Amino acid sequence: MTIVYFYQYFTTPKGSYGTRVYEFTKNWVERGHKVIVITSPYAKSDVRATKFLETQLIDGITLKIINVSIDNKHSFTRRIYSFLVYTFFSIFYALTLKCDLVIASSGPITVGVPGLIAKIFRRKKFVFEVRDLWPEGPIELGILKNKFIQKMSYAFEKKCYKSSSLVVTLSPGMKSHITDRFPKTNAISVTNSANIKLFSSPKEIITHPQLVGKKFAIYTGNIGMVNNSELLYRTAKKLREEGRDDIVILLIGDGQQKEEIIKKSEGLNTILFLELMPKVELVNYVKNALVSIIPLNDTPILSTSSPNKLFESMAAAIPVIQTTNGWIKKMLQESQSGFTVSPTKEDELFDKLVFLADNEIEAEEIGKRGLEFARRNFDKNILSERMIKAIEKIKK
């Protein structure tokens, strides 16, 4: 069948963002389906265009690129503008592209518009993929404060769920949240995945001068409030104060708080910042790390999240330390592959880092358990097949 996939953040492993849609759709093409992804250039993606509307072919996947940039550093108003421009031109594709089925991958929730257009005006099957809970997430985080816009967003969210033939959530927590509110929703959970082959390949020695001879904990991704980056700074400060200069916290990424935290960290030799890098280069840093830190903010909605770094860290056979109280905490307990600490108390994170640094054999065993769990549950091939089988079922 021909699938049109509305997703603004498409990237390949040459980019610096999650490759879920690339990995999944590449597998679907190999399975015999035709996939057209409607996307736009994201700051962390390797997708770029020279024309405003441009078509490219990557590994059998057709990309229709709407050349409006998206960057986490942009203001809220600027990002809304980008979302609306993308939505407007996506409607054109929703009305004109030949297809059997459309997938809209949210957030932002505005990406549901072209999906609904194809459903209502062309009677196409509509799959709604939920990567983030909108508008609940922005409301809890204090980003979306206007009551009228909140009300309209909830109404639109309801329309998307009720109009879809299938809802695909990226975590069990998201699925429960949706089915509790809309019991008749046909929903499945297909988490983010890991490229096991890529992340479990042999590692090379890290030569960065600040990391040579040190044990380092790694954080990859957005450096900002939602990701609780301040906790990493405070923990690095405590490492220095307690004389544990043998442990370094490495942050690889970008974001609105990066410059602020770099300034605070001046003089600390227990924290290091590196720029965004392609995933193919990032892999070696992850594989060499003592542990991966996922320090999400103390907000209930974030307990439903499905961060790429979780699955990639497990695939790299390193322990995970995270801060939420939802499905990830339960999964780490079940797999015995990591720890949960307070999102506000740097002492707890400090203690776990010291424990792992002083008990390397145990740390390796924890990482191995994570890899085995990832092989069984989070391999990209297993999860891409789960999603396409659910899609094929509704198309019959």
Short mmCIF file of C-alpha atoms in Angstrom, two decimals:
data_model
loop_
_atom_site.label_atom_id
_atom_site.label_comp_id
_atom_site.label_asym_id
_atom_site.label_seq_id
_atom_site.Cartn_x
_atom_site.Cartn_y
_atom_site.Cartn_z
CA MET A 1 0.00 0.00 0.00
CA THR A 2 0.99 3.65 -0.30
CA ILE A 3 1.40 5.45 3.04
CA VAL A 4 1.67 9.21 3.50
CA TYR A 5 3.40 10.03 6.80
CA PHE A 6 3.12 13.58 8.17
CA TYR A 7 6.15 14.07 10.44
CA GLN A 8 8.10 17.32 10.82
CA TYR A 9 11.34 15.98 12.32
CA PHE A 10 12.54 13.30 9.89
CA THR A 11 16.25 12.48 10.13
CA THR A 12 18.65 9.69 9.26
CA PRO A 13 21.60 8.50 11.40
CA LYS A 14 23.63 11.26 9.74
CA GLY A 15 21.55 13.74 11.77
CA SER A 16 21.45 14.34 15.52
CA TYR A 17 17.85 13.41 16.32
CA GLY A 18 15.68 10.32 16.76
CA THR A 19 15.60 8.07 13.70
CA ARG A 20 12.39 6.17 14.50
CA VAL A 21 10.49 7.22 11.37
CA TYR A 22 13.53 6.64 9.15
CA GLU A 23 14.17 3.17 10.61
CA PHE A 24 10.50 2.15 10.52
CA THR A 25 9.67 3.41 7.04
CA LYS A 26 12.89 1.98 5.60
CA ASN A 27 11.75 -1.42 6.85
CA TRP A 28 8.24 -0.87 5.45
CA VAL A 29 9.67 -0.04 2.02
CA GLU A 30 11.68 -3.26 2.14
CA ARG A 31 8.40 -5.01 3.03
CA GLY A 32 6.91 -3.78 -0.27
CA HIS A 33 5.06 -0.62 0.77
CA LYS A 34 5.52 2.83 -0.74
CA VAL A 35 6.11 5.53 1.88
CA ILE A 36 5.95 9.30 1.37
CA VAL A 37 7.07 11.38 4.36
CA ILE A 38 5.98 15.03 4.53
CA THR A 39 8.65 16.77 6.58
CA SER A 40 10.64 19.98 7.09
CA PRO A 41 14.24 20.87 8.01
CA TYR A 42 14.79 20.51 11.76
CA ALA A 43 17.94 21.98 13.34
CA LYS A 44 19.02 18.52 14.57
CA SER A 45 18.15 16.74 11.31
CA ASP A 46 20.31 16.14 8.25
CA VAL A 47 17.35 16.98 5.97
CA ARG A 48 17.97 20.16 3.97
CA ALA A 49 16.34 21.66 0.88
CA THR A 50 17.14 24.39 -1.64
CA LYS A 51 13.56 24.93 -2.84
CA PHE A 52 10.52 25.78 -0.73
CA LEU A 53 8.81 22.55 -1.81
CA GLU A 54 11.27 19.83 -2.70
CA THR A 55 11.15 16.07 -3.31
CA GLN A 56 14.03 13.79 -2.32
CA LEU A 57 14.53 10.02 -2.20
CA ILE A 58 16.42 8.49 0.73
CA ASP A 59 16.85 4.71 0.96
CA GLY A 60 13.61 4.15 -0.94
CA ILE A 61 11.64 6.64 1.19
CA THR A 62 10.14 9.59 -0.69
CA LEU A 63 10.50 12.88 1.18
CA LYS A 64 8.30 15.88 0.43
CA ILE A 65 10.15 18.71 2.18
CA ILE A 66 8.37 21.91 3.20
CA ASN A 67 11.31 24.25 3.66
CA VAL A 68 10.38 26.03 6.90
CA SER A 69 12.97 25.59 9.64
CA ILE A 70 12.29 24.33 13.17
CA ASP A 71 14.68 24.88 16.07
CA ASN A 72 14.25 24.35 19.82
CA LYS A 73 16.01 27.68 20.31
CA HIS A 74 13.21 29.52 18.52
CA SER A 75 10.68 31.42 20.58
CA PHE A 76 7.28 29.84 21.21
CA THR A 77 5.72 32.28 18.72
CA ARG A 78 8.31 31.46 16.04
CA ARG A 79 7.76 27.73 16.51
CA ILE A 80 3.98 28.15 16.23
CA TYR A 81 4.57 30.00 12.95
CA SER A 82 6.68 27.09 11.64
CA PHE A 83 4.03 24.57 12.68
CA LEU A 84 1.27 26.53 10.94
CA VAL A 85 3.23 26.95 7.69
CA TYR A 86 3.98 23.23 7.68
CA THR A 87 0.32 22.45 8.36
CA PHE A 88 -0.94 24.71 5.58
CA PHE A 89 1.22 23.12 2.88
CA SER A 90 0.65 19.63 4.30
CA ILE A 91 -3.06 20.11 3.59
CA PHE A 92 -2.15 20.47 -0.09
CA TYR A 93 -0.41 17.08 0.01
CA ALA A 94 -3.28 15.55 2.01
CA LEU A 95 -5.67 16.56 -0.77
CA THR A 96 -3.52 15.61 -3.76
CA LEU A 97 -1.15 12.71 -3.08
CA LYS A 98 -2.33 9.27 -4.13
CA CYS A 99 -2.32 6.99 -1.09
CA ASP A 100 -4.19 4.28 0.78
CA LEU A 101 -3.60 5.56 4.30
CA VAL A 102 -2.19 8.56 6.16
CA ILE A 103 -0.23 8.76 9.42
CA ALA A 104 0.01 12.01 11.39
CA SER A 105 2.77 12.04 14.02
CA SER A 106 2.14 14.49 16.88
CA GLY A 107 3.35 16.77 18.50
CA PRO A 108 2.76 19.36 17.58
CA ILE A 109 -0.92 18.50 17.52
CA THR A 110 -1.40 20.73 14.46
CA VAL A 111 0.05 17.87 12.39
CA GLY A 112 -3.31 16.18 12.90
CA VAL A 113 -4.92 18.68 10.52
CA PRO A 114 -3.72 17.12 7.24
CA GLY A 115 -4.57 13.69 8.63
CA LEU A 116 -8.13 14.77 9.33
CA ILE A 117 -8.38 16.45 5.93
CA ALA A 118 -7.42 13.19 4.19
CA LYS A 119 -9.87 11.29 6.38
CA ILE A 120 -12.84 13.62 5.93
CA PHE A 121 -12.49 14.73 2.31
CA ARG A 122 -10.85 11.68 0.75
CA ARG A 123 -12.05 8.91 3.08
CA LYS A 124 -8.53 7.69 3.73
CA LYS A 125 -7.70 5.55 6.76
CA PHE A 126 -6.16 7.81 9.42
CA VAL A 127 -3.50 6.67 11.91
CA PHE A 128 -2.68 9.12 14.70
CA GLU A 129 0.77 8.62 16.21
CA VAL A 130 1.26 10.24 19.62
CA ARG A 131 4.88 11.10 20.46
CA ASP A 132 3.94 13.69 23.09
CA LEU A 133 0.65 14.29 24.86
CA TRP A 134 -0.73 17.54 23.45
CA PRO A 135 -2.04 19.80 24.82
CA GLU A 136 -1.50 18.29 28.29
CA GLY A 137 2.30 18.55 28.06
CA PRO A 138 2.58 22.25 27.17
CA ILE A 139 -0.13 23.09 29.72
CA GLU A 140 1.61 21.27 32.60
CA LEU A 141 4.94 22.79 31.63
CA GLY A 142 3.45 26.28 31.67
CA ILE A 143 4.08 26.88 27.97
CA LEU A 144 0.43 27.01 26.88
CA LYS A 145 -1.38 29.37 29.26
CA ASN A 146 -4.17 30.88 27.16
CA LYS A 147 -7.44 29.28 28.35
CA PHE A 148 -9.20 29.68 25.01
CA ILE A 149 -6.34 28.03 23.11
CA GLN A 150 -6.27 25.26 25.73
CA LYS A 151 -9.98 24.62 25.21
CA MET A 152 -9.61 24.58 21.42
CA SER A 153 -6.60 22.27 21.67
CA TYR A 154 -8.50 19.76 23.82
CA ALA A 155 -11.40 19.81 21.34
CA PHE A 156 -9.04 19.20 18.43
CA GLU A 157 -7.23 16.44 20.33
CA LYS A 158 -10.58 14.70 20.91
CA LYS A 159 -11.42 15.00 17.21
CA CYS A 160 -8.11 13.38 16.23
CA TYR A 161 -8.60 10.42 18.56
CA LYS A 162 -12.21 9.84 17.58
CA SER A 163 -11.50 10.13 13.83
CA SER A 164 -8.54 7.77 13.77
CA SER A 165 -8.74 4.11 12.80
CA LEU A 166 -5.67 3.48 14.95
CA VAL A 167 -3.78 5.44 17.61
CA VAL A 168 -0.11 4.54 18.06
CA THR A 169 1.45 5.78 21.30
CA LEU A 170 5.15 5.84 22.10
CA SER A 171 4.76 4.53 25.63
CA PRO A 172 2.39 2.41 27.72
CA GLY A 173 1.81 5.48 29.89
CA MET A 174 0.54 7.49 26.94
CA LYS A 175 -1.72 4.64 25.88
CA SER A 176 -3.27 4.40 29.37
CA HIS A 177 -3.74 8.17 29.51
CA ILE A 178 -5.61 8.17 26.19
CA THR A 179 -7.74 5.05 26.68
CA ASP A 180 -8.76 6.19 30.17
CA ARG A 181 -10.20 9.35 28.60
CA PHE A 182 -11.43 7.78 25.35
CA PRO A 183 -12.21 4.11 26.12
CA LYS A 184 -13.33 3.25 22.58
CA THR A 185 -10.01 4.27 21.04
CA ASN A 186 -8.21 1.54 19.09
CA ALA A 187 -4.76 2.15 20.57
CA ILE A 188 -1.47 0.28 20.69
CA SER A 189 1.87 1.13 22.26
CA VAL A 190 4.96 1.04 20.04
CA THR A 191 7.81 2.62 21.95
CA ASN A 192 10.82 4.29 20.44
CA SER A 193 13.38 1.73 19.40
CA ALA A 194 17.10 1.11 19.20
CA ASN A 195 19.36 0.17 16.35
CA ILE A 196 20.92 -2.74 18.25
CA LYS A 197 23.47 -3.46 15.54
CA LEU A 198 24.70 0.14 15.47
CA PHE A 199 24.91 0.66 19.24
CA SER A 200 26.40 -2.73 20.12
CA SER A 201 29.22 -2.57 17.57
CA PRO A 202 32.84 -2.54 18.88
CA LYS A 203 33.81 0.71 20.57
CA GLU A 204 36.85 2.87 19.89
CA ILE A 205 38.97 4.71 22.46
CA ILE A 206 37.79 8.24 23.34
CA THR A 207 40.63 10.73 22.83
CA HIS A 208 39.07 13.95 24.13
CA PRO A 209 41.66 15.39 26.58
CA GLN A 210 39.11 16.07 29.34
CA LEU A 211 37.86 12.48 29.18
CA VAL A 212 41.14 10.56 28.89
CA GLY A 213 41.65 8.56 32.08
CA LYS A 214 38.22 9.57 33.41
CA LYS A 215 34.89 7.81 33.83
CA PHE A 216 32.06 9.79 32.33
CA ALA A 217 28.28 9.86 32.58
CA ILE A 218 26.59 10.94 29.36
CA TYR A 219 23.56 13.10 28.64
CA THR A 220 22.49 13.60 25.02
CA GLY A 221 19.77 15.87 23.71
CA ASN A 222 18.14 19.17 24.46
CA ILE A 223 19.71 21.27 27.22
CA GLY A 224 16.82 23.05 28.86
CA MET A 225 14.15 23.23 31.54
CA VAL A 226 12.11 20.20 30.46
CA ASN A 227 15.23 18.05 30.52
CA ASN A 228 16.21 19.29 33.98
CA SER A 229 19.71 20.23 32.85
CA GLU A 230 20.30 22.28 36.00
CA LEU A 231 20.43 19.00 37.97
CA LEU A 232 23.46 17.91 35.95
CA TYR A 233 25.30 21.13 36.77
CA ARG A 234 24.55 20.81 40.48
CA THR A 235 25.71 17.19 40.48
CA ALA A 236 28.94 18.11 38.68
CA LYS A 237 29.52 20.79 41.29
CA LYS A 238 29.07 18.23 44.08
CA LEU A 239 31.48 15.83 42.36
CA ARG A 240 34.11 18.57 42.46
CA GLU A 241 33.33 19.49 46.07
CA GLU A 242 33.60 15.85 47.16
CA GLY A 243 36.90 15.32 45.38
CA ARG A 244 35.51 12.97 42.71
CA ASP A 245 37.30 14.61 39.79
CA ASP A 246 37.66 11.14 38.28
CA ILE A 247 34.00 11.36 37.19
CA VAL A 248 32.88 13.75 34.45
CA ILE A 249 29.33 14.55 33.32
CA LEU A 250 29.32 14.90 29.53
CA LEU A 251 26.51 16.83 27.85
CA ILE A 252 26.20 16.50 24.08
CA GLY A 253 23.51 18.71 22.61
CA ASP A 254 22.05 22.16 22.38
CA GLY A 255 19.16 24.14 23.81
CA GLN A 256 17.90 27.32 25.40
CA GLN A 257 19.73 26.82 28.72
CA LYS A 258 23.06 25.69 27.32
CA GLU A 259 24.90 29.01 27.46
CA GLU A 260 23.56 29.74 30.94
CA ILE A 261 24.75 26.39 32.31
CA ILE A 262 28.12 26.67 30.56
CA LYS A 263 28.64 30.02 32.28
CA LYS A 264 27.73 28.58 35.69
CA SER A 265 30.09 25.66 35.11
CA GLU A 266 33.19 27.76 34.45
CA GLY A 267 36.10 26.33 36.43
CA LEU A 268 34.47 22.91 36.94
CA ASN A 269 36.50 20.01 35.57
CA THR A 270 33.68 17.56 36.30
CA ILE A 271 31.41 18.71 33.47
CA LEU A 272 32.03 18.90 29.73
CA PHE A 273 29.89 20.26 26.90
CA LEU A 274 30.16 19.07 23.30
CA GLU A 275 28.23 20.27 20.27
CA LEU A 276 25.53 18.30 18.49
CA MET A 277 26.98 15.55 16.35
CA PRO A 278 25.60 13.00 13.88
CA LYS A 279 24.27 9.85 15.52
CA VAL A 280 26.92 7.77 13.76
CA GLU A 281 29.57 9.78 15.68
CA LEU A 282 27.58 9.96 18.92
CA VAL A 283 27.41 6.17 19.19
CA ASN A 284 31.02 5.79 20.31
CA TYR A 285 30.60 8.29 23.17
CA VAL A 286 27.52 6.44 24.39
CA LYS A 287 29.24 3.04 24.24
CA ASN A 288 32.23 4.34 26.23
CA ALA A 289 30.13 6.00 28.94
CA LEU A 290 29.89 4.69 32.49
CA VAL A 291 26.17 5.45 32.56
CA SER A 292 23.48 7.39 30.69
CA ILE A 293 21.52 10.07 32.56
CA ILE A 294 17.91 10.95 31.63
CA PRO A 295 17.04 13.78 34.06
CA LEU A 296 13.52 14.82 33.08
CA ASN A 297 11.75 17.57 35.01
CA ASP A 298 9.47 16.88 37.98
CA THR A 299 6.25 17.07 35.95
CA PRO A 300 3.71 14.19 35.92
CA ILE A 301 3.12 14.31 32.16
CA LEU A 302 6.81 13.57 31.53
CA SER A 303 6.36 10.18 33.19
CA THR A 304 4.68 9.09 29.94
CA SER A 305 7.61 10.12 27.75
CA SER A 306 9.63 7.80 25.51
CA PRO A 307 13.11 9.35 25.12
CA ASN A 308 15.30 7.97 22.35
CA LYS A 309 18.35 8.11 24.59
CA LEU A 310 16.83 5.47 26.89
CA PHE A 311 16.68 2.80 24.20
CA GLU A 312 20.01 3.72 22.65
CA SER A 313 21.74 3.56 26.04
CA MET A 314 20.34 0.11 26.71
CA ALA A 315 21.43 -1.01 23.23
CA ALA A 316 24.93 0.27 24.05
CA ALA A 317 24.94 -1.93 27.18
CA ILE A 318 25.36 0.88 29.70
CA PRO A 319 23.24 1.48 32.83
CA VAL A 320 20.55 4.17 32.87
CA ILE A 321 19.75 6.68 35.62
CA GLN A 322 16.44 8.51 35.18
CA THR A 323 14.06 10.68 37.23
CA THR A 324 10.43 9.88 36.31
CA ASN A 325 7.91 7.74 38.20
CA GLY A 326 6.04 6.17 35.30
CA TRP A 327 6.57 3.27 32.94
CA ILE A 328 10.35 3.81 32.59
CA LYS A 329 10.87 3.36 36.32
CA LYS A 330 8.91 0.09 36.23
CA MET A 331 10.78 -1.11 33.16
CA LEU A 332 14.20 -0.44 34.71
CA GLN A 333 13.13 -2.31 37.83
CA GLU A 334 11.88 -5.25 35.77
CA SER A 335 15.00 -5.42 33.61
CA GLN A 336 17.40 -4.53 36.46
CA SER A 337 19.17 -2.24 34.02
CA GLY A 338 19.22 1.09 35.85
CA PHE A 339 18.09 3.36 38.64
CA THR A 340 15.52 6.05 39.39
CA VAL A 341 16.55 9.09 41.43
CA SER A 342 14.85 12.29 42.54
CA PRO A 343 14.61 14.99 39.85
CA THR A 344 15.45 17.65 42.44
CA LYS A 345 18.12 16.08 44.70
CA GLU A 346 21.61 16.05 43.25
CA ASP A 347 22.82 14.00 46.24
CA GLU A 348 20.94 10.96 44.92
CA LEU A 349 22.39 11.27 41.43
CA PHE A 350 25.85 11.85 42.92
CA ASP A 351 25.58 8.68 45.02
CA LYS A 352 24.62 6.54 42.02
CA LEU A 353 27.45 7.92 39.89
CA VAL A 354 29.98 7.20 42.63
CA PHE A 355 28.55 3.70 43.18
CA LEU A 356 28.85 2.82 39.49
CA ALA A 357 32.33 4.34 39.19
CA ASP A 358 33.54 2.34 42.20
CA ASN A 359 31.85 -0.90 41.09
CA GLU A 360 32.70 -1.28 37.41
CA ILE A 361 32.00 -5.00 37.21
CA GLU A 362 28.50 -4.51 38.60
CA ALA A 363 27.98 -1.55 36.25
CA GLU A 364 28.90 -3.79 33.30
CA GLU A 365 26.45 -6.46 34.45
CA ILE A 366 23.66 -3.87 34.73
CA GLY A 367 24.44 -2.70 31.19
CA LYS A 368 24.43 -6.25 29.82
CA ARG A 369 20.99 -6.86 31.32
CA GLY A 370 19.76 -3.69 29.62
CA LEU A 371 21.10 -4.85 26.25
CA GLU A 372 19.41 -8.23 26.53
CA PHE A 373 16.12 -6.57 27.50
CA ALA A 374 16.47 -4.17 24.55
CA ARG A 375 17.12 -7.06 22.15
CA ARG A 376 13.84 -8.68 23.19
CA ASN A 377 11.67 -5.58 23.47
CA PHE A 378 13.10 -2.50 21.72
CA ASP A 379 14.80 -3.68 18.55
CA LYS A 380 13.84 -1.42 15.64
CA ASN A 381 12.93 -4.37 13.43
CA ILE A 382 10.57 -5.89 16.00
CA LEU A 383 8.82 -2.59 16.71
CA SER A 384 8.56 -1.44 13.09
CA GLU A 385 6.93 -4.77 12.27
CA ARG A 386 4.50 -4.40 15.19
CA MET A 387 3.38 -1.02 13.91
CA ILE A 388 3.04 -1.97 10.24
CA LYS A 389 1.12 -5.15 11.12
CA ALA A 390 -1.39 -3.06 13.10
CA ILE A 391 -1.67 -0.70 10.12
CA GLU A 392 -2.13 -3.55 7.63
CA LYS A 393 -4.86 -4.95 9.86
CA ILE A 394 -6.99 -1.77 9.75
CA LYS A 395 -6.49 -1.48 5.98
CA LYS A 396 -8.04 -4.91 5.30
#
